[in-house]
Amino acid sequence: GGETHIENVAFSFEGPFGTYDQHQLQRGFQVFNEVCAACHGLKYVAFRDLTSATGPAFPEEQAKAFAANYEVFDPELDDTRPARLSDKFPPNTAAGAPDLSLMAKARAGFHGPFGLGLNQLFNGTGGPEYIYSLLTGYTGEEVEQAGTVLYENTAFPGGLISMVPPLSEGLIEYEAHSMGEGDGHGGGGHYSSPEATVEQMSKDVSAFLMWAAEPKMVERKEAGLRNVLMLIVLAVLLYYTNRKLWAPVK
Ligand code: HEM
């Protein structure tokens, strides 16, 4: 039991102007696809979402190829078939692992102080930080309780988690993915993949899961900014209208 430790990661999508880093989302998807998907579902995310221009922006052909590696249940066939772009990731309950679609918003990394919530107001709820800290928080100690092996983890409440440490140094090899339409980064070319350290993979998959939980974040921020600007213009116009209207009375 006792205190848990949450690392504050500087993600590109923080703050009022923050956006998702498409290379990072593509790497994060690769981690999810090659590691986490063995046990975890992502049942609210559709394969087509992977082509989103404000998300990972995978080219459609690539998203199709990813989809085809997943089996989904088709009620019309009464059987499973390879997934298409219009399908969602299948649920995965085999290992008793929770679905990760909304995990970045379901867990809070930051709390307090004194129950005031100020930390969350300034730093965000810390969902992706919690996932990052969980993945990097294994101490290497394990204990057996009632026939189950539990792993000591400095981020998990209670300190003992049943998830086997999923990441290890160099577990995957990052691909240099090509970018889809409207990525705003000028396409492939000079993008070189980073080393797949545990920290790097943890950061990338946490960013990917934040996008999965809030795929319209960039659009929401843009709409908010537009609305605030419009309200400022409106306030100025109202100020002068008001002065003009009341001028004869003064
Ligand atoms: C729980 C993430 C890989 C099995 C969790 C939780 C997260 C997570 C965020 C929830 C912790 C909580 O309740 O606060 C990930 C990520 C993975 C990954 C990002 C890939 C990098 C795996 C793999 C397995 C697995 C490969 C199976 C071998 C589990 C299980 C739990 C769990 C059984 C429930 C743990 C418990 O409540 O004690 N995972 N996971 N995970 N995961 Fe994973």
PDB file of C-alpha atoms and ligand atoms in Angstrom:
ATOM      1  CA  GLY A   1       0.000   0.000   0.000  1.00  0.00           C
ATOM      2  CA  GLY A   2       1.041   3.571   0.613  1.00  0.00           C
ATOM      3  CA  GLU A   3       1.977   6.393  -1.730  1.00  0.00           C
ATOM      4  CA  THR A   4       2.018   5.882  -5.494  1.00  0.00           C
ATOM      5  CA  HIS A   5       4.453   7.659  -7.757  1.00  0.00           C
ATOM      6  CA  ILE A   6       3.244   9.442 -10.929  1.00  0.00           C
ATOM      7  CA  GLU A   7       5.763  10.943 -13.326  1.00  0.00           C
ATOM      8  CA  ASN A   8       4.741  14.257 -14.954  1.00  0.00           C
ATOM      9  CA  VAL A   9       5.425  13.765 -18.669  1.00  0.00           C
ATOM     10  CA  ALA A  10       5.494  16.782 -21.045  1.00  0.00           C
ATOM     11  CA  PHE A  11       3.152  15.586 -23.813  1.00  0.00           C
ATOM     12  CA  SER A  12       2.726  17.520 -27.069  1.00  0.00           C
ATOM     13  CA  PHE A  13      -1.063  17.620 -26.634  1.00  0.00           C
ATOM     14  CA  GLU A  14      -1.037  19.562 -23.365  1.00  0.00           C
ATOM     15  CA  GLY A  15      -2.154  23.185 -23.039  1.00  0.00           C
ATOM     16  CA  PRO A  16      -4.693  25.196 -25.053  1.00  0.00           C
ATOM     17  CA  PHE A  17      -2.687  24.941 -28.298  1.00  0.00           C
ATOM     18  CA  GLY A  18      -1.379  21.390 -27.852  1.00  0.00           C
ATOM     19  CA  THR A  19      -1.827  18.892 -30.681  1.00  0.00           C
ATOM     20  CA  TYR A  20      -1.103  15.198 -31.055  1.00  0.00           C
ATOM     21  CA  ASP A  21       2.281  14.282 -32.497  1.00  0.00           C
ATOM     22  CA  GLN A  22       1.415  12.033 -35.424  1.00  0.00           C
ATOM     23  CA  HIS A  23       4.719  10.177 -35.446  1.00  0.00           C
ATOM     24  CA  GLN A  24       4.257   9.482 -31.743  1.00  0.00           C
ATOM     25  CA  LEU A  25       0.687   8.250 -32.267  1.00  0.00           C
ATOM     26  CA  GLN A  26       1.898   5.930 -35.036  1.00  0.00           C
ATOM     27  CA  ARG A  27       4.624   4.545 -32.770  1.00  0.00           C
ATOM     28  CA  GLY A  28       2.122   4.257 -29.912  1.00  0.00           C
ATOM     29  CA  PHE A  29      -0.237   2.321 -32.143  1.00  0.00           C
ATOM     30  CA  GLN A  30       2.620   0.002 -33.034  1.00  0.00           C
ATOM     31  CA  VAL A  31       3.210  -0.691 -29.326  1.00  0.00           C
ATOM     32  CA  PHE A  32      -0.498  -1.299 -28.742  1.00  0.00           C
ATOM     33  CA  ASN A  33      -0.785  -3.490 -31.838  1.00  0.00           C
ATOM     34  CA  GLU A  34       2.281  -5.604 -31.152  1.00  0.00           C
ATOM     35  CA  VAL A  35       2.194  -5.794 -27.354  1.00  0.00           C
ATOM     36  CA  CYS A  36      -0.937  -4.653 -25.500  1.00  0.00           C
ATOM     37  CA  ALA A  37      -3.500  -6.053 -27.966  1.00  0.00           C
ATOM     38  CA  ALA A  38      -2.498  -9.571 -26.924  1.00  0.00           C
ATOM     39  CA  CYS A  39      -4.490  -9.014 -23.709  1.00  0.00           C
ATOM     40  CA  HIS A  40      -6.371  -5.714 -24.003  1.00  0.00           C
ATOM     41  CA  GLY A  41      -9.311  -4.725 -26.201  1.00  0.00           C
ATOM     42  CA  LEU A  42      -9.917  -1.277 -27.726  1.00  0.00           C
ATOM     43  CA  LYS A  43     -13.576  -1.755 -28.433  1.00  0.00           C
ATOM     44  CA  TYR A  44     -14.689   1.878 -28.923  1.00  0.00           C
ATOM     45  CA  VAL A  45     -12.067   2.650 -31.577  1.00  0.00           C
ATOM     46  CA  ALA A  46     -12.751   1.860 -35.251  1.00  0.00           C
ATOM     47  CA  PHE A  47      -9.945   0.916 -37.616  1.00  0.00           C
ATOM     48  CA  ARG A  48     -10.963   3.820 -39.861  1.00  0.00           C
ATOM     49  CA  ASP A  49     -10.155   6.200 -36.963  1.00  0.00           C
ATOM     50  CA  LEU A  50      -6.476   5.332 -37.511  1.00  0.00           C
ATOM     51  CA  THR A  51      -6.610   7.412 -40.724  1.00  0.00           C
ATOM     52  CA  SER A  52      -7.814  10.564 -38.898  1.00  0.00           C
ATOM     53  CA  ALA A  53      -5.789  13.621 -39.983  1.00  0.00           C
ATOM     54  CA  THR A  54      -5.658  14.982 -36.417  1.00  0.00           C
ATOM     55  CA  GLY A  55      -4.898  11.479 -35.106  1.00  0.00           C
ATOM     56  CA  PRO A  56      -2.309   8.935 -36.288  1.00  0.00           C
ATOM     57  CA  ALA A  57      -3.060   9.789 -39.974  1.00  0.00           C
ATOM     58  CA  PHE A  58      -2.143   6.353 -41.280  1.00  0.00           C
ATOM     59  CA  PRO A  59      -2.730   5.960 -45.027  1.00  0.00           C
ATOM     60  CA  GLU A  60      -5.969   4.066 -45.699  1.00  0.00           C
ATOM     61  CA  GLU A  61      -4.195   1.081 -47.210  1.00  0.00           C
ATOM     62  CA  GLN A  62      -2.102   0.671 -44.095  1.00  0.00           C
ATOM     63  CA  ALA A  63      -5.118   0.927 -41.769  1.00  0.00           C
ATOM     64  CA  LYS A  64      -6.835  -1.731 -43.902  1.00  0.00           C
ATOM     65  CA  ALA A  65      -3.846  -4.006 -43.500  1.00  0.00           C
ATOM     66  CA  PHE A  66      -3.828  -3.497 -39.707  1.00  0.00           C
ATOM     67  CA  ALA A  67      -7.560  -4.277 -39.580  1.00  0.00           C
ATOM     68  CA  ALA A  68      -7.156  -7.507 -41.537  1.00  0.00           C
ATOM     69  CA  ASN A  69      -4.952  -8.897 -38.746  1.00  0.00           C
ATOM     70  CA  TYR A  70      -7.837  -8.740 -36.252  1.00  0.00           C
ATOM     71  CA  GLU A  71     -10.750 -11.193 -36.179  1.00  0.00           C
ATOM     72  CA  VAL A  72     -14.163  -9.708 -35.417  1.00  0.00           C
ATOM     73  CA  PHE A  73     -17.491 -11.419 -34.890  1.00  0.00           C
ATOM     74  CA  ASP A  74     -19.967 -10.730 -37.706  1.00  0.00           C
ATOM     75  CA  PRO A  75     -23.569 -11.392 -36.612  1.00  0.00           C
ATOM     76  CA  GLU A  76     -24.714 -11.720 -40.244  1.00  0.00           C
ATOM     77  CA  LEU A  77     -22.239 -14.511 -40.915  1.00  0.00           C
ATOM     78  CA  ASP A  78     -22.721 -15.830 -37.368  1.00  0.00           C
ATOM     79  CA  ASP A  79     -18.967 -16.315 -37.492  1.00  0.00           C
ATOM     80  CA  THR A  80     -15.724 -14.374 -37.225  1.00  0.00           C
ATOM     81  CA  ARG A  81     -13.952 -12.755 -40.177  1.00  0.00           C
ATOM     82  CA  PRO A  82     -10.950 -10.438 -40.658  1.00  0.00           C
ATOM     83  CA  ALA A  83     -11.822  -6.856 -39.627  1.00  0.00           C
ATOM     84  CA  ARG A  84     -12.470  -4.032 -42.128  1.00  0.00           C
ATOM     85  CA  LEU A  85     -12.058  -0.267 -41.775  1.00  0.00           C
ATOM     86  CA  SER A  86     -15.679   0.085 -40.638  1.00  0.00           C
ATOM     87  CA  ASP A  87     -15.203  -2.381 -37.753  1.00  0.00           C
ATOM     88  CA  LYS A  88     -14.080  -1.529 -34.269  1.00  0.00           C
ATOM     89  CA  PHE A  89     -11.198  -3.278 -32.548  1.00  0.00           C
ATOM     90  CA  PRO A  90     -12.561  -6.470 -31.024  1.00  0.00           C
ATOM     91  CA  PRO A  91     -13.018  -6.710 -27.264  1.00  0.00           C
ATOM     92  CA  ASN A  92     -10.412  -8.885 -25.566  1.00  0.00           C
ATOM     93  CA  THR A  93     -11.335 -10.436 -22.252  1.00  0.00           C
ATOM     94  CA  ALA A  94      -9.246 -13.609 -22.401  1.00  0.00           C
ATOM     95  CA  ALA A  95      -6.650 -12.451 -19.862  1.00  0.00           C
ATOM     96  CA  GLY A  96      -9.097 -10.516 -17.675  1.00  0.00           C
ATOM     97  CA  ALA A  97      -7.474  -7.246 -18.715  1.00  0.00           C
ATOM     98  CA  PRO A  98      -9.635  -4.085 -18.896  1.00  0.00           C
ATOM     99  CA  ASP A  99     -10.480  -2.430 -22.228  1.00  0.00           C
ATOM    100  CA  LEU A 100      -8.087   0.426 -22.986  1.00  0.00           C
ATOM    101  CA  SER A 101     -10.361   2.660 -25.157  1.00  0.00           C
ATOM    102  CA  LEU A 102     -11.174   5.079 -22.349  1.00  0.00           C
ATOM    103  CA  MET A 103      -8.414   4.184 -19.891  1.00  0.00           C
ATOM    104  CA  ALA A 104      -6.544   7.501 -20.337  1.00  0.00           C
ATOM    105  CA  LYS A 105      -9.652   9.309 -19.095  1.00  0.00           C
ATOM    106  CA  ALA A 106     -10.754   6.706 -16.566  1.00  0.00           C
ATOM    107  CA  ARG A 107      -7.615   6.994 -14.437  1.00  0.00           C
ATOM    108  CA  ALA A 108      -6.288  10.146 -12.798  1.00  0.00           C
ATOM    109  CA  GLY A 109      -2.591  10.560 -12.154  1.00  0.00           C
ATOM    110  CA  PHE A 110      -2.807  13.886 -10.364  1.00  0.00           C
ATOM    111  CA  HIS A 111      -4.691  14.592  -7.180  1.00  0.00           C
ATOM    112  CA  GLY A 112      -5.000  17.248  -4.520  1.00  0.00           C
ATOM    113  CA  PRO A 113      -3.661  19.225  -2.869  1.00  0.00           C
ATOM    114  CA  PHE A 114      -5.986  18.526   0.066  1.00  0.00           C
ATOM    115  CA  GLY A 115      -8.807  17.391  -2.216  1.00  0.00           C
ATOM    116  CA  LEU A 116      -9.020  20.805  -3.928  1.00  0.00           C
ATOM    117  CA  GLY A 117      -8.338  19.502  -7.438  1.00  0.00           C
ATOM    118  CA  LEU A 118      -6.036  22.449  -8.203  1.00  0.00           C
ATOM    119  CA  ASN A 119      -3.334  20.083  -9.418  1.00  0.00           C
ATOM    120  CA  GLN A 120      -5.734  18.719 -12.057  1.00  0.00           C
ATOM    121  CA  LEU A 121      -6.834  22.236 -13.048  1.00  0.00           C
ATOM    122  CA  PHE A 122      -3.260  23.215 -13.886  1.00  0.00           C
ATOM    123  CA  ASN A 123      -1.708  19.923 -14.978  1.00  0.00           C
ATOM    124  CA  GLY A 124      -4.685  17.978 -16.377  1.00  0.00           C
ATOM    125  CA  THR A 125      -6.086  14.817 -14.876  1.00  0.00           C
ATOM    126  CA  GLY A 126      -2.887  12.924 -15.563  1.00  0.00           C
ATOM    127  CA  GLY A 127      -4.474   9.915 -17.284  1.00  0.00           C
ATOM    128  CA  PRO A 128      -1.647   9.382 -19.802  1.00  0.00           C
ATOM    129  CA  GLU A 129       0.889  10.119 -17.041  1.00  0.00           C
ATOM    130  CA  TYR A 130      -0.695   7.367 -14.971  1.00  0.00           C
ATOM    131  CA  ILE A 131      -0.372   4.870 -17.839  1.00  0.00           C
ATOM    132  CA  TYR A 132       3.246   5.951 -18.448  1.00  0.00           C
ATOM    133  CA  SER A 133       4.053   5.622 -14.749  1.00  0.00           C
ATOM    134  CA  LEU A 134       2.350   2.225 -14.551  1.00  0.00           C
ATOM    135  CA  LEU A 135       4.379   0.850 -17.461  1.00  0.00           C
ATOM    136  CA  THR A 136       7.660   2.222 -16.115  1.00  0.00           C
ATOM    137  CA  GLY A 137       6.807   1.591 -12.448  1.00  0.00           C
ATOM    138  CA  TYR A 138       7.693  -2.086 -12.075  1.00  0.00           C
ATOM    139  CA  THR A 139      10.307  -2.676  -9.383  1.00  0.00           C
ATOM    140  CA  GLY A 140      11.135  -6.224 -10.470  1.00  0.00           C
ATOM    141  CA  GLU A 141       9.782  -7.683  -7.216  1.00  0.00           C
ATOM    142  CA  GLU A 142       7.013 -10.257  -7.383  1.00  0.00           C
ATOM    143  CA  VAL A 143       4.956 -11.989  -4.726  1.00  0.00           C
ATOM    144  CA  GLU A 144       2.535 -14.886  -4.759  1.00  0.00           C
ATOM    145  CA  GLN A 145      -0.817 -14.323  -3.096  1.00  0.00           C
ATOM    146  CA  ALA A 146      -3.472 -17.054  -3.009  1.00  0.00           C
ATOM    147  CA  GLY A 147      -1.879 -18.794  -5.985  1.00  0.00           C
ATOM    148  CA  THR A 148      -1.639 -15.639  -8.121  1.00  0.00           C
ATOM    149  CA  VAL A 149       1.630 -13.941  -9.001  1.00  0.00           C
ATOM    150  CA  LEU A 150       1.499 -10.181  -8.413  1.00  0.00           C
ATOM    151  CA  TYR A 151       4.112  -7.678  -9.542  1.00  0.00           C
ATOM    152  CA  GLU A 152       5.228  -4.761  -7.417  1.00  0.00           C
ATOM    153  CA  ASN A 153       4.462  -1.461  -9.147  1.00  0.00           C
ATOM    154  CA  THR A 154       5.014   2.056  -7.808  1.00  0.00           C
ATOM    155  CA  ALA A 155       2.086   3.617  -9.755  1.00  0.00           C
ATOM    156  CA  PHE A 156      -0.626   1.010  -9.170  1.00  0.00           C
ATOM    157  CA  PRO A 157      -2.846   1.748  -6.149  1.00  0.00           C
ATOM    158  CA  GLY A 158      -2.069  -0.924  -3.584  1.00  0.00           C
ATOM    159  CA  GLY A 159       1.330  -1.518  -5.096  1.00  0.00           C
ATOM    160  CA  LEU A 160       0.710  -5.025  -6.497  1.00  0.00           C
ATOM    161  CA  ILE A 161      -0.671  -5.592 -10.009  1.00  0.00           C
ATOM    162  CA  SER A 162      -1.498  -8.828 -11.793  1.00  0.00           C
ATOM    163  CA  MET A 163      -0.327  -7.498 -15.197  1.00  0.00           C
ATOM    164  CA  VAL A 164       3.000  -9.052 -16.161  1.00  0.00           C
ATOM    165  CA  PRO A 165       5.494  -6.269 -16.975  1.00  0.00           C
ATOM    166  CA  PRO A 166       4.566  -5.928 -20.677  1.00  0.00           C
ATOM    167  CA  LEU A 167       7.558  -3.933 -21.925  1.00  0.00           C
ATOM    168  CA  SER A 168      11.275  -4.608 -21.983  1.00  0.00           C
ATOM    169  CA  GLU A 169      14.202  -2.804 -23.580  1.00  0.00           C
ATOM    170  CA  GLY A 170      14.117  -3.112 -27.385  1.00  0.00           C
ATOM    171  CA  LEU A 171      10.989  -5.312 -27.346  1.00  0.00           C
ATOM    172  CA  ILE A 172       9.792  -3.937 -30.680  1.00  0.00           C
ATOM    173  CA  GLU A 173      11.500  -2.292 -33.591  1.00  0.00           C
ATOM    174  CA  TYR A 174       9.906   1.022 -34.552  1.00  0.00           C
ATOM    175  CA  GLU A 175       8.950   1.305 -38.191  1.00  0.00           C
ATOM    176  CA  ALA A 176       9.316   4.515 -40.147  1.00  0.00           C
ATOM    177  CA  HIS A 177       5.667   4.835 -41.159  1.00  0.00           C
ATOM    178  CA  SER A 178       4.541   6.885 -44.107  1.00  0.00           C
ATOM    179  CA  MET A 179       2.070   9.651 -43.397  1.00  0.00           C
ATOM    180  CA  GLY A 180      -1.431   9.947 -44.852  1.00  0.00           C
ATOM    181  CA  GLU A 181      -3.303  12.944 -46.208  1.00  0.00           C
ATOM    182  CA  GLY A 182      -3.212  16.300 -44.466  1.00  0.00           C
ATOM    183  CA  ASP A 183      -0.548  15.452 -41.920  1.00  0.00           C
ATOM    184  CA  GLY A 184       1.026  18.905 -42.159  1.00  0.00           C
ATOM    185  CA  HIS A 185       4.496  17.460 -41.664  1.00  0.00           C
ATOM    186  CA  GLY A 186       5.410  17.124 -45.329  1.00  0.00           C
ATOM    187  CA  GLY A 187       5.308  13.311 -45.342  1.00  0.00           C
ATOM    188  CA  GLY A 188       7.991  10.702 -44.667  1.00  0.00           C
ATOM    189  CA  GLY A 189      11.517  11.498 -45.774  1.00  0.00           C
ATOM    190  CA  HIS A 190      13.685  12.530 -42.839  1.00  0.00           C
ATOM    191  CA  TYR A 191      11.851  10.846 -39.993  1.00  0.00           C
ATOM    192  CA  SER A 192      14.067   8.401 -38.141  1.00  0.00           C
ATOM    193  CA  SER A 193      12.570   6.166 -35.482  1.00  0.00           C
ATOM    194  CA  PRO A 194      13.827   6.454 -31.908  1.00  0.00           C
ATOM    195  CA  GLU A 195      15.260   3.571 -29.879  1.00  0.00           C
ATOM    196  CA  ALA A 196      12.541   1.394 -28.369  1.00  0.00           C
ATOM    197  CA  THR A 197      13.459   1.955 -24.725  1.00  0.00           C
ATOM    198  CA  VAL A 198      10.866   1.124 -22.068  1.00  0.00           C
ATOM    199  CA  GLU A 199      10.401   4.879 -21.435  1.00  0.00           C
ATOM    200  CA  GLN A 200       9.972   5.652 -25.146  1.00  0.00           C
ATOM    201  CA  MET A 201       7.442   2.860 -25.750  1.00  0.00           C
ATOM    202  CA  SER A 202       5.555   3.814 -22.561  1.00  0.00           C
ATOM    203  CA  LYS A 203       5.354   7.461 -23.601  1.00  0.00           C
ATOM    204  CA  ASP A 204       4.225   6.596 -27.121  1.00  0.00           C
ATOM    205  CA  VAL A 205       1.531   4.113 -26.114  1.00  0.00           C
ATOM    206  CA  SER A 206       0.249   6.526 -23.436  1.00  0.00           C
ATOM    207  CA  ALA A 207      -0.080   9.273 -26.068  1.00  0.00           C
ATOM    208  CA  PHE A 208      -1.833   6.812 -28.384  1.00  0.00           C
ATOM    209  CA  LEU A 209      -4.283   5.838 -25.623  1.00  0.00           C
ATOM    210  CA  MET A 210      -4.973   9.522 -24.883  1.00  0.00           C
ATOM    211  CA  TRP A 211      -5.873   9.969 -28.549  1.00  0.00           C
ATOM    212  CA  ALA A 212      -8.034   6.819 -28.415  1.00  0.00           C
ATOM    213  CA  ALA A 213      -9.922   8.232 -25.412  1.00  0.00           C
ATOM    214  CA  GLU A 214     -10.246  11.737 -26.892  1.00  0.00           C
ATOM    215  CA  PRO A 215      -9.892  11.592 -30.691  1.00  0.00           C
ATOM    216  CA  LYS A 216     -11.537  15.006 -31.226  1.00  0.00           C
ATOM    217  CA  MET A 217      -9.358  16.916 -28.735  1.00  0.00           C
ATOM    218  CA  VAL A 218      -7.634  19.040 -31.399  1.00  0.00           C
ATOM    219  CA  GLU A 219     -10.974  19.943 -33.009  1.00  0.00           C
ATOM    220  CA  ARG A 220     -12.408  20.788 -29.588  1.00  0.00           C
ATOM    221  CA  LYS A 221      -9.538  23.138 -28.772  1.00  0.00           C
ATOM    222  CA  GLU A 222      -9.790  24.838 -32.176  1.00  0.00           C
ATOM    223  CA  ALA A 223     -13.546  25.348 -31.789  1.00  0.00           C
ATOM    224  CA  GLY A 224     -13.044  26.733 -28.290  1.00  0.00           C
ATOM    225  CA  LEU A 225     -10.426  29.199 -29.470  1.00  0.00           C
ATOM    226  CA  ARG A 226     -12.626  30.336 -32.371  1.00  0.00           C
ATOM    227  CA  ASN A 227     -15.540  30.872 -30.010  1.00  0.00           C
ATOM    228  CA  VAL A 228     -13.511  32.882 -27.520  1.00  0.00           C
ATOM    229  CA  LEU A 229     -12.166  35.113 -30.335  1.00  0.00           C
ATOM    230  CA  MET A 230     -15.682  35.640 -31.653  1.00  0.00           C
ATOM    231  CA  LEU A 231     -16.946  36.564 -28.203  1.00  0.00           C
ATOM    232  CA  ILE A 232     -14.160  39.133 -27.852  1.00  0.00           C
ATOM    233  CA  VAL A 233     -15.132  40.724 -31.197  1.00  0.00           C
ATOM    234  CA  LEU A 234     -18.784  40.663 -30.113  1.00  0.00           C
ATOM    235  CA  ALA A 235     -17.950  42.295 -26.788  1.00  0.00           C
ATOM    236  CA  VAL A 236     -16.120  45.155 -28.559  1.00  0.00           C
ATOM    237  CA  LEU A 237     -19.040  45.696 -30.951  1.00  0.00           C
ATOM    238  CA  LEU A 238     -21.521  45.691 -28.071  1.00  0.00           C
ATOM    239  CA  TYR A 239     -19.417  48.213 -26.179  1.00  0.00           C
ATOM    240  CA  TYR A 240     -19.524  50.738 -29.053  1.00  0.00           C
ATOM    241  CA  THR A 241     -23.174  50.001 -29.833  1.00  0.00           C
ATOM    242  CA  ASN A 242     -24.008  50.695 -26.226  1.00  0.00           C
ATOM    243  CA  ARG A 243     -22.113  54.009 -26.271  1.00  0.00           C
ATOM    244  CA  LYS A 244     -23.764  55.137 -29.454  1.00  0.00           C
ATOM    245  CA  LEU A 245     -27.255  54.189 -28.285  1.00  0.00           C
ATOM    246  CA  TRP A 246     -26.959  56.114 -25.031  1.00  0.00           C
ATOM    247  CA  ALA A 247     -25.022  59.103 -26.392  1.00  0.00           C
ATOM    248  CA  PRO A 248     -28.136  61.379 -26.847  1.00  0.00           C
ATOM    249  CA  VAL A 249     -29.266  60.708 -23.269  1.00  0.00           C
ATOM    250  CA  LYS A 250     -26.031  61.892 -21.664  1.00  0.00           C
TER     251      LYS A 250
HETATM  252  C1  HEM B   1      -4.274  -3.742 -16.504  1.00  0.00           C
HETATM  253  C2  HEM B   1      -2.050  -1.021 -19.855  1.00  0.00           C
HETATM  254  C3  HEM B   1      -0.119  -5.020 -21.833  1.00  0.00           C
HETATM  255  C4  HEM B   1      -2.721  -7.760 -18.790  1.00  0.00           C
HETATM  256  C5  HEM B   1      -3.833  -2.655 -17.244  1.00  0.00           C
HETATM  257  C6  HEM B   1      -4.154  -1.281 -16.959  1.00  0.00           C
HETATM  258  C7  HEM B   1      -3.522  -0.520 -17.897  1.00  0.00           C
HETATM  259  C8  HEM B   1      -2.794  -1.414 -18.767  1.00  0.00           C
HETATM  260  C9  HEM B   1      -3.542   1.006 -18.026  1.00  0.00           C
HETATM  261  C10 HEM B   1      -5.105  -0.778 -15.881  1.00  0.00           C
HETATM  262  C11 HEM B   1      -4.442  -0.583 -14.550  1.00  0.00           C
HETATM  263  C12 HEM B   1      -5.483  -0.022 -13.599  1.00  0.00           C
HETATM  264  O1  HEM B   1      -6.515  -0.674 -13.367  1.00  0.00           O
HETATM  265  O2  HEM B   1      -5.286   1.115 -13.100  1.00  0.00           O
HETATM  266  C13 HEM B   1      -1.336  -1.865 -20.684  1.00  0.00           C
HETATM  267  C14 HEM B   1      -0.525  -1.425 -21.792  1.00  0.00           C
HETATM  268  C15 HEM B   1       0.043  -2.538 -22.332  1.00  0.00           C
HETATM  269  C16 HEM B   1      -0.441  -3.689 -21.583  1.00  0.00           C
HETATM  270  C17 HEM B   1      -0.400   0.041 -22.258  1.00  0.00           C
HETATM  271  C18 HEM B   1       1.039  -2.625 -23.465  1.00  0.00           C
HETATM  272  C19 HEM B   1       2.160  -1.847 -23.432  1.00  0.00           C
HETATM  273  C20 HEM B   1      -0.674  -6.110 -21.210  1.00  0.00           C
HETATM  274  C21 HEM B   1      -0.404  -7.478 -21.550  1.00  0.00           C
HETATM  275  C22 HEM B   1      -1.128  -8.253 -20.685  1.00  0.00           C
HETATM  276  C23 HEM B   1      -1.868  -7.366 -19.802  1.00  0.00           C
HETATM  277  C24 HEM B   1       0.492  -7.935 -22.695  1.00  0.00           C
HETATM  278  C25 HEM B   1      -1.228  -9.763 -20.585  1.00  0.00           C
HETATM  279  C26 HEM B   1      -0.099 -10.546 -20.689  1.00  0.00           C
HETATM  280  C27 HEM B   1      -3.340  -6.911 -17.891  1.00  0.00           C
HETATM  281  C28 HEM B   1      -4.140  -7.369 -16.756  1.00  0.00           C
HETATM  282  C29 HEM B   1      -4.579  -6.202 -16.082  1.00  0.00           C
HETATM  283  C30 HEM B   1      -4.060  -5.063 -16.842  1.00  0.00           C
HETATM  284  C31 HEM B   1      -4.422  -8.800 -16.378  1.00  0.00           C
HETATM  285  C32 HEM B   1      -5.397  -6.113 -14.792  1.00  0.00           C
HETATM  286  C33 HEM B   1      -4.379  -5.896 -13.678  1.00  0.00           C
HETATM  287  C34 HEM B   1      -4.958  -5.797 -12.283  1.00  0.00           C
HETATM  288  O3  HEM B   1      -6.040  -5.198 -12.112  1.00  0.00           O
HETATM  289  O4  HEM B   1      -4.296  -6.304 -11.324  1.00  0.00           O
HETATM  290  N1  HEM B   1      -2.998  -2.702 -18.343  1.00  0.00           N
HETATM  291  N2  HEM B   1      -1.269  -3.238 -20.591  1.00  0.00           N
HETATM  292  N3  HEM B   1      -1.557  -6.067 -20.155  1.00  0.00           N
HETATM  293  N4  HEM B   1      -3.320  -5.536 -17.910  1.00  0.00           N
HETATM  294 FE1  HEM B   1      -2.267  -4.403 -19.225  1.00  0.00          FE
END
